PDB file of C-alpha atoms in Angstrom:
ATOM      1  CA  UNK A   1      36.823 -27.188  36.242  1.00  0.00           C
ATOM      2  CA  UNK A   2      40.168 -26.327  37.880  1.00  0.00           C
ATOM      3  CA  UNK A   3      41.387 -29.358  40.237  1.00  0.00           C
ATOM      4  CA  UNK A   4      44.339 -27.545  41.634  1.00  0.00           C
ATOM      5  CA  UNK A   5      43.328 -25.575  44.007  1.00  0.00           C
ATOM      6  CA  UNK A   6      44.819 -26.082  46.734  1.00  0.00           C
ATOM      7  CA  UNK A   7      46.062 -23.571  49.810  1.00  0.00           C
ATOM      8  CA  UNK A   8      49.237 -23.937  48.439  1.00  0.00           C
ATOM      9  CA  UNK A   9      48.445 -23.096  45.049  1.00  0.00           C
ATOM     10  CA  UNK A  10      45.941 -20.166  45.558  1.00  0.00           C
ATOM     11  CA  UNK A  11      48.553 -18.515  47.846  1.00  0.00           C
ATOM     12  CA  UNK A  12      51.260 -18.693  45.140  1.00  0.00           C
ATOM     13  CA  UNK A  13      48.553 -16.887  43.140  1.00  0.00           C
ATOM     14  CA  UNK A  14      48.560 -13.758  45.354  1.00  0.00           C
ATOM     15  CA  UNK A  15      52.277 -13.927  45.809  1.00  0.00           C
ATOM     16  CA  UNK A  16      52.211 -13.748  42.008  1.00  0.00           C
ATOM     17  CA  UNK A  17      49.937 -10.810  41.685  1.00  0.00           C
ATOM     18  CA  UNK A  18      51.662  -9.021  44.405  1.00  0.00           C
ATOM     19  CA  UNK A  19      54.749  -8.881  43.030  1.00  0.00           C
ATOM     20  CA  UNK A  20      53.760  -8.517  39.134  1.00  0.00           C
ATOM     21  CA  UNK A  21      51.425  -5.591  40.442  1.00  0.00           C
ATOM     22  CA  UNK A  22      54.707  -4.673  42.082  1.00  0.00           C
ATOM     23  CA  UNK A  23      56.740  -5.045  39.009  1.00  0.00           C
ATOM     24  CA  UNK A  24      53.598  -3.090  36.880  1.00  0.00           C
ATOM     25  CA  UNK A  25      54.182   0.081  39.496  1.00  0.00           C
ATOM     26  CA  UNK A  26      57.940   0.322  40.335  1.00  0.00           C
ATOM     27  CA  UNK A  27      59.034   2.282  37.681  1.00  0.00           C
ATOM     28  CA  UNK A  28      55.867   4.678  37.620  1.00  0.00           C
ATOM     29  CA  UNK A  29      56.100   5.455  41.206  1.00  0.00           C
ATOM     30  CA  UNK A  30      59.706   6.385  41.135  1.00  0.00           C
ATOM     31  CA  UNK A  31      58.783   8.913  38.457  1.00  0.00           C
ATOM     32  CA  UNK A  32      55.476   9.900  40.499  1.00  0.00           C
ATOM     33  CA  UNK A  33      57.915  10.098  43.806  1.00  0.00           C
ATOM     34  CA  UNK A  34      60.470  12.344  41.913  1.00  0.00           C
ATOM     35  CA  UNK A  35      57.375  14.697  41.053  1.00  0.00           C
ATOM     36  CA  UNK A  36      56.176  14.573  44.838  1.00  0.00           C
ATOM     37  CA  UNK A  37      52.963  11.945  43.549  1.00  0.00           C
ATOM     38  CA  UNK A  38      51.485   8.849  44.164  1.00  0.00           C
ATOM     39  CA  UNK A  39      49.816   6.508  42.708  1.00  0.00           C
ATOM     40  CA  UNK A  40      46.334   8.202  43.362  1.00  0.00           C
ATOM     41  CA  UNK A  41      47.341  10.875  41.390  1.00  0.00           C
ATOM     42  CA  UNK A  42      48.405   8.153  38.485  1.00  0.00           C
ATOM     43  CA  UNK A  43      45.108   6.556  38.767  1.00  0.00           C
ATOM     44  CA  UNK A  44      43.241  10.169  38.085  1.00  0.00           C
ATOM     45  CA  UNK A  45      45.822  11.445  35.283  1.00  0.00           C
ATOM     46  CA  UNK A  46      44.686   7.453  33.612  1.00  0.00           C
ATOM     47  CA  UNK A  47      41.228   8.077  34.192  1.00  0.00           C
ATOM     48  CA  UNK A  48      40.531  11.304  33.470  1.00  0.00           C
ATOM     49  CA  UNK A  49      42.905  10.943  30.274  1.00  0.00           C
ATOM     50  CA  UNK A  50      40.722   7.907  29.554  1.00  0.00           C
ATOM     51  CA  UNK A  51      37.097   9.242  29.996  1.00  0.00           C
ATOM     52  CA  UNK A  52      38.651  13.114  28.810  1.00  0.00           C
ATOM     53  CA  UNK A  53      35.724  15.784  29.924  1.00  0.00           C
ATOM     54  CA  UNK A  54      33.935  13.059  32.499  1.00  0.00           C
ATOM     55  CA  UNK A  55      32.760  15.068  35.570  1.00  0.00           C
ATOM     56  CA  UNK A  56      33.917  14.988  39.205  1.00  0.00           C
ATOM     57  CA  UNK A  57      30.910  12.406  39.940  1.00  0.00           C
ATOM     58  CA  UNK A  58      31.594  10.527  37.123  1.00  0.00           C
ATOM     59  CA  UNK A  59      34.938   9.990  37.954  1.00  0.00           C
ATOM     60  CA  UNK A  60      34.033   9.050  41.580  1.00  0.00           C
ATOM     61  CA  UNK A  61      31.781   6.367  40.135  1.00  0.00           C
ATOM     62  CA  UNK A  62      34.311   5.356  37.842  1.00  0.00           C
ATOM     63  CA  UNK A  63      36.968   4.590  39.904  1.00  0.00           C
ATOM     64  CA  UNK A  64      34.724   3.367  43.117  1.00  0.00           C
ATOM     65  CA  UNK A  65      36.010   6.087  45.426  1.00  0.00           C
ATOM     66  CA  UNK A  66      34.377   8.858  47.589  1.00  0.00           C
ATOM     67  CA  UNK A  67      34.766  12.744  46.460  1.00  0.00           C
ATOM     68  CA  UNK A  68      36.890  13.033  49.739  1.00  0.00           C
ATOM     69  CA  UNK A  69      39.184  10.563  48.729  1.00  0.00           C
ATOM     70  CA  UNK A  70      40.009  12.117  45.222  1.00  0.00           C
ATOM     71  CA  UNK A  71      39.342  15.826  46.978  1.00  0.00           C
ATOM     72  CA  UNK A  72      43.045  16.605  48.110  1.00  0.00           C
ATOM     73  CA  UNK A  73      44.817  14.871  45.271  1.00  0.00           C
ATOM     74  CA  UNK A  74      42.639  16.103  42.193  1.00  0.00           C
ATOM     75  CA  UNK A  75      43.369  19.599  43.778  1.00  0.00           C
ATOM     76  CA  UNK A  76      47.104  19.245  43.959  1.00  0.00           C
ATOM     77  CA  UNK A  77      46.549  17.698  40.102  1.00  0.00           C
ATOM     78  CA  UNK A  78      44.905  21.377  39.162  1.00  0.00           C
ATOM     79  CA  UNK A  79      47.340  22.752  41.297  1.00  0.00           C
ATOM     80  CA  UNK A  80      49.939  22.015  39.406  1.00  0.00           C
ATOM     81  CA  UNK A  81      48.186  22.785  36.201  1.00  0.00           C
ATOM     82  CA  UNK A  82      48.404  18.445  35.305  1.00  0.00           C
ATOM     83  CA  UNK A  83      44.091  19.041  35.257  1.00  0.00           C
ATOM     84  CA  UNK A  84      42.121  21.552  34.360  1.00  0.00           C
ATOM     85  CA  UNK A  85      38.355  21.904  35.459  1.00  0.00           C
ATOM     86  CA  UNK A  86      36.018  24.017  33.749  1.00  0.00           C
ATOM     87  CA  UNK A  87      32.149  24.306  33.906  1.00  0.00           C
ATOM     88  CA  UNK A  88      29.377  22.341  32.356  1.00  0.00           C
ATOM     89  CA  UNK A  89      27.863  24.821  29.876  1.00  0.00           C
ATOM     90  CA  UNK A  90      24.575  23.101  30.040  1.00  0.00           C
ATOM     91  CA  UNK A  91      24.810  22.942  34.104  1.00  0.00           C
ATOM     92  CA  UNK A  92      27.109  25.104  35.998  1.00  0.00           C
ATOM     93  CA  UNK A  93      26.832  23.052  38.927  1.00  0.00           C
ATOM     94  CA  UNK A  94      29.050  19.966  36.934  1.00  0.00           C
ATOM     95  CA  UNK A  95      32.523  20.476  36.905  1.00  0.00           C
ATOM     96  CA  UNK A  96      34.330  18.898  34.281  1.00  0.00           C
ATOM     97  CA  UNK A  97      37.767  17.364  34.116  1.00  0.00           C
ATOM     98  CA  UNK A  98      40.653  17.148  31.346  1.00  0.00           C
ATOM     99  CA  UNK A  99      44.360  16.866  31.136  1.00  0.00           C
ATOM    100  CA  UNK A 100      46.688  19.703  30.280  1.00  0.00           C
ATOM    101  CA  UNK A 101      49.330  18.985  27.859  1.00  0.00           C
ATOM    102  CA  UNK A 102      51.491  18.757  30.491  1.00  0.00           C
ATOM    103  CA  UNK A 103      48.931  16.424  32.279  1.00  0.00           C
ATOM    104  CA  UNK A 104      48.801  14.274  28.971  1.00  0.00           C
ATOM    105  CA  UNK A 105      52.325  13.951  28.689  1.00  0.00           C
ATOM    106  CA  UNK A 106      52.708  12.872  32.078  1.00  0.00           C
ATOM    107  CA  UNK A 107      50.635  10.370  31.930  1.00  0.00           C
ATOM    108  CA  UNK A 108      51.237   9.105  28.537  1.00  0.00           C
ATOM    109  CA  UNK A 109      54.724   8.496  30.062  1.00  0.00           C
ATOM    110  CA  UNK A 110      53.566   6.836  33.210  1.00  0.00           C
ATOM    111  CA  UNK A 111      51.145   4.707  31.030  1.00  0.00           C
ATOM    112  CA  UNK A 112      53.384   3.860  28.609  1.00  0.00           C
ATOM    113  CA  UNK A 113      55.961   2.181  30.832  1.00  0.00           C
ATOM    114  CA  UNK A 114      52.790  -0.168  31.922  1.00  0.00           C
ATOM    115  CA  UNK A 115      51.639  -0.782  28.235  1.00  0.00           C
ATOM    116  CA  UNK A 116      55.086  -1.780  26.988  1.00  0.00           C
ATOM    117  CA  UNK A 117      54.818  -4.194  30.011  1.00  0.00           C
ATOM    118  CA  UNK A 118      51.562  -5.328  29.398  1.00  0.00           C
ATOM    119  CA  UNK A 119      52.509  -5.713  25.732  1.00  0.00           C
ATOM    120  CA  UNK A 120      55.800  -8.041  26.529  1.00  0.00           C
ATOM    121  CA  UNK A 121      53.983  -9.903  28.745  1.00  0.00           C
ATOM    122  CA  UNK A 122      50.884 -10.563  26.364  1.00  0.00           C
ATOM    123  CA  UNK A 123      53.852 -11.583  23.439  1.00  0.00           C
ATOM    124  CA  UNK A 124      54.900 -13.769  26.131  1.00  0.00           C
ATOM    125  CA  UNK A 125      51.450 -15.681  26.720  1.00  0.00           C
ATOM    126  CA  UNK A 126      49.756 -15.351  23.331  1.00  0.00           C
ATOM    127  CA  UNK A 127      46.875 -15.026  22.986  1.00  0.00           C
ATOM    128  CA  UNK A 128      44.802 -17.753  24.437  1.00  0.00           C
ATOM    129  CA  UNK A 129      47.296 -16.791  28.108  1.00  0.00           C
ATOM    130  CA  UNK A 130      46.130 -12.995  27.450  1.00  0.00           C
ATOM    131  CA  UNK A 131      42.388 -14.600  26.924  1.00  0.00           C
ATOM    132  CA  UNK A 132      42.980 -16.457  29.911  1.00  0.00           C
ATOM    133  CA  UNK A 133      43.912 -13.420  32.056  1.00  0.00           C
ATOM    134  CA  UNK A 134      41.172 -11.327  31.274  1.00  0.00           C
ATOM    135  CA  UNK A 135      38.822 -14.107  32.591  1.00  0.00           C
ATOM    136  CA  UNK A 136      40.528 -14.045  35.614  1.00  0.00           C
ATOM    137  CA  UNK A 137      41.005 -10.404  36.057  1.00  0.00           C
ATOM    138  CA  UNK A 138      37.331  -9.574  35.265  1.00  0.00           C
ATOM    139  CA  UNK A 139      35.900 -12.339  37.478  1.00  0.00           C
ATOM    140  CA  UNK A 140      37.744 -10.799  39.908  1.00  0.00           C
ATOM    141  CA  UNK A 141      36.810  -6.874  39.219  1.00  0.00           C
ATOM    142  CA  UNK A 142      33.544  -8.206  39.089  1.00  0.00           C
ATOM    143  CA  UNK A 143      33.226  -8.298  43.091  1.00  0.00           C
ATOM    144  CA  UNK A 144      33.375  -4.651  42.474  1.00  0.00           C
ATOM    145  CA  UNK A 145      30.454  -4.643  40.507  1.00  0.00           C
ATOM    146  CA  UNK A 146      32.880  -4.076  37.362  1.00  0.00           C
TER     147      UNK A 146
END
């Protein structure tokens, strides 16, 4: 059981995550800002790089949005030829989503500057502070249903 607790101690915990979420993003969004993107967009180019060919629902479900909420970014993604959506063969109704190879290299580059982060700060730990962090950051997704 954890005995320190305290007000004090849990609210040095979100300052912490703030600003190594903070740290995680800053050099990703400059690049996203200098292509006129956001995070949002980020977030799809992961996913959708991640789960290649998942459909429009599926990546709604997967990322615990609504389709309006992806709608106007996922457009400007296809838009700019980052995502291209083609048909489900077996049902036309499904559209299906994958990255272009300019998609993929945007967000290998994107990723990459959070995996080499990741990656120091896992060196950093070890292993039994990286074990320790994915307790803590899946009891936490886990209020998402995660």
């Amino acid at each position: 059981m954890v005995e320190d607790v305290a007000p004090e101690r849990l609210n040095k915990s979100l300052e912490t995550l703030h600003f190594a979420f903070r740290g995680l993003v800053a050099e990703p969004d400059t690049i996203l800002r200098d292509n006129a993107l956001s995070r949002i967009h980020h977030r799809l180019l992961f996913f959708i790089s991640t789960y290649d060919e998942l459909s429009v629902n599926e990546l709604v479900e997967t990322m615990r949005l609504t389709k309006q909420a992806i709608h106007k970014p996922l457009k400007t993604l296809v838009e700019r030829e980052l995502v291209s959506v083609r048909r489900d063969p077996s049902d036309k109704r499904i559209k299906r989503l994958s990255l272009t190879d300019q998609g993929q290299k945007l967000e290998n580059g994107l990723t990459g500057i959070q995996h080499d982060l990741m990656e120091e700060a896992f060196q950093s730990v070890g292993p039994e502070g990286t074990d320790a962090w994915f307790k803590v950051m899946n009891t936490l997704a886990k209020r998402l249903g995660v």
